[in-house]
Coordinates of C-alpha atoms in Angstrom, one line a residue:
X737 CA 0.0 0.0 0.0
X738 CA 3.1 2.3 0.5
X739 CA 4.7 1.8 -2.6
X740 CA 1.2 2.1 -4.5
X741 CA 0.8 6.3 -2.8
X742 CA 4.3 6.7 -3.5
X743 CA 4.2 5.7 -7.0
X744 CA 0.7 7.7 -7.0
X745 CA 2.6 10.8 -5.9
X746 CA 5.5 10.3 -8.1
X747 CA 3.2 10.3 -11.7
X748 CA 1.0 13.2 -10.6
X749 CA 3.2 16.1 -9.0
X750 CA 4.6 17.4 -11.9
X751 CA 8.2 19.1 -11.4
X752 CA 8.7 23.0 -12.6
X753 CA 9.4 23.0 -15.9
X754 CA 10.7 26.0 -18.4
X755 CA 10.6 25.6 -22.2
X756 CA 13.0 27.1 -24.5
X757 CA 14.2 27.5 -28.1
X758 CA 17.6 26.7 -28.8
X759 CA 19.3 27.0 -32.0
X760 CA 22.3 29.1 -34.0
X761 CA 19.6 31.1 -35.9
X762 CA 19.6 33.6 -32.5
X763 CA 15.7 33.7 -32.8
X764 CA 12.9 33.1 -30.6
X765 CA 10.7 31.5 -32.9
X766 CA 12.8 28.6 -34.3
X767 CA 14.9 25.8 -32.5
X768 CA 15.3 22.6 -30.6
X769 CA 12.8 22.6 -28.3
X770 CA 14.6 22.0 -24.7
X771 CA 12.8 21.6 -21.4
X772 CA 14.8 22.5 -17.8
X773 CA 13.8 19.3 -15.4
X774 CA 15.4 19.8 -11.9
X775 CA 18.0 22.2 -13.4
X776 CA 19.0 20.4 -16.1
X777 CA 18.3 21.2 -19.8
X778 CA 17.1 18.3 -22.5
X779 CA 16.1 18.4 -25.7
X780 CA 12.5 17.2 -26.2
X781 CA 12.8 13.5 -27.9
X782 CA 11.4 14.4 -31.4
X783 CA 9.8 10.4 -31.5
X784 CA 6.0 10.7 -31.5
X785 CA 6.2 14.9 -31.5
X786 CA 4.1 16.2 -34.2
X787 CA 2.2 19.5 -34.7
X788 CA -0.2 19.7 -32.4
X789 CA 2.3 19.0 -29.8
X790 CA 4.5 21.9 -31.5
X791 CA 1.7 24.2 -31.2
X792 CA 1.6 23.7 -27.1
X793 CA 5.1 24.5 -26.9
X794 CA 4.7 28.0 -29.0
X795 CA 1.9 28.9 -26.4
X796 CA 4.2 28.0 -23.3
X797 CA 6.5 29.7 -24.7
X798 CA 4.6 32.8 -24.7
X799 CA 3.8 35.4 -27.5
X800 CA 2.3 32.9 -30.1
X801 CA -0.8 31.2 -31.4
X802 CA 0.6 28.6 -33.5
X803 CA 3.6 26.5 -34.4
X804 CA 4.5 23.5 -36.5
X805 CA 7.0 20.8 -36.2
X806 CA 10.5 20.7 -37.8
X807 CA 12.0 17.7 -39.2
X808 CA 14.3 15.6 -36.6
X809 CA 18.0 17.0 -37.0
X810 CA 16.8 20.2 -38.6
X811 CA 19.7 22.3 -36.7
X812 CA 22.4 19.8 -36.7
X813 CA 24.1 17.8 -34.0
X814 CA 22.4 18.0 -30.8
X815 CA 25.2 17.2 -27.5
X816 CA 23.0 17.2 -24.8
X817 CA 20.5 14.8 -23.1
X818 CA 16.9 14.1 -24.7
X819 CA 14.0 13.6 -22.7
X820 CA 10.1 12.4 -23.0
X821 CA 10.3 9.9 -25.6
X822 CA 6.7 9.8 -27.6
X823 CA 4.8 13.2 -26.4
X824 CA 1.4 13.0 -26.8
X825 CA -0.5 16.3 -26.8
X826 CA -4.4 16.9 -27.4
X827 CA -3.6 20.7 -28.1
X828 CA -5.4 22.1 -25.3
X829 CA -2.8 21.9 -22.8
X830 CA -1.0 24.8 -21.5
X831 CA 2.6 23.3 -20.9
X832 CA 4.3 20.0 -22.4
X833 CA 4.4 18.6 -18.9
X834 CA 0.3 18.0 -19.1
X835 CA 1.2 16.3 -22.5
X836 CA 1.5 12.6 -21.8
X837 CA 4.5 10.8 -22.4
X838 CA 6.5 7.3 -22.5
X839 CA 9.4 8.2 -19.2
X840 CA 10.5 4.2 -19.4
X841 CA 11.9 4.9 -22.9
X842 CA 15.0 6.9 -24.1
X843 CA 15.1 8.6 -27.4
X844 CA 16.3 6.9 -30.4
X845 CA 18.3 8.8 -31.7
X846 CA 20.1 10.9 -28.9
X847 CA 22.0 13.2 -31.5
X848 CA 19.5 13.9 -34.2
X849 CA 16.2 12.4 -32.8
X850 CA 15.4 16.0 -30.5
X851 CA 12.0 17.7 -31.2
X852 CA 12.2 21.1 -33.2
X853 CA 9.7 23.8 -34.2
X854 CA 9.0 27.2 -36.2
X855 CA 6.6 29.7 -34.0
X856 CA 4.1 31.5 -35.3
X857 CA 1.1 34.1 -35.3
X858 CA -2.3 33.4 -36.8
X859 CA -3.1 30.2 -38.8
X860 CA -0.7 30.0 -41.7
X861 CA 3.0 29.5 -41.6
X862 CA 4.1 32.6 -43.7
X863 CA 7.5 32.9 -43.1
X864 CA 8.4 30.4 -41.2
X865 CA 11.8 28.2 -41.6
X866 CA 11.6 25.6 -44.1
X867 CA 14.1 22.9 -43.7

């Protein structure tokens, strides 16, 4: 019975999480998409990532109404750690962290397998980096 409320309290507190866009472009609305978890920063695992889950991470982020997902790799050689192999969002969440997720699996491919995504206004993609 012990184990069974600890395990119940380890799946639903959800740690503090910040999301940010990391790339060489020096811009805020294109990048690797990394997540801080207990002060570490990982690349989102791109496996299972798609554009609905792209479009949760431009709102966390802040300032946008849409996004859509970049193909795996699209800025090169990542060096860090990857983290939250298959995200699954439903697009009404308001950070990746409600977004369900497989945390017994590791990402693929470590190097080249991160989730990335181009941020947006409105509901086209004018503009937007095309890889």
């Amino acid at each position: 019975m012990i184990i069974n409320l600890i395990n119940f309290f380890l799946l639903t507190i959800k740690p503090s999480i910040s999301v940010r866009l990391s790339s060489s472009l020096n811009t805020r609305t294109h990048g690797i998409v990394e997540i801080l978890l207990h002060n570490t920063w990982y690349a989102l695992c791109g496996t299972g990532f798609n554009d609905i889950s792209a479009r949760v991470v431009c709102k966390e982020i802040g300032g946008f109404t849409n996004g859509t997902k970049l193909p795996a790799g699209a800025f090169g050689k990542y060096y860090g750690q990857t983290a939250m192999h298959e995200l699954f969002c439903k697009g009404n969440e308001t950070t990746v962290m409600n977004c369900s997720f497989d945390p017994l699996r590791s990402c693929s491919n470590q190097h080249y397998g991160y989730a990335s995504v181009s941020c947006y206004n409105g509901s086209t993609a004018e503009g937007r980096l095309k890889c």
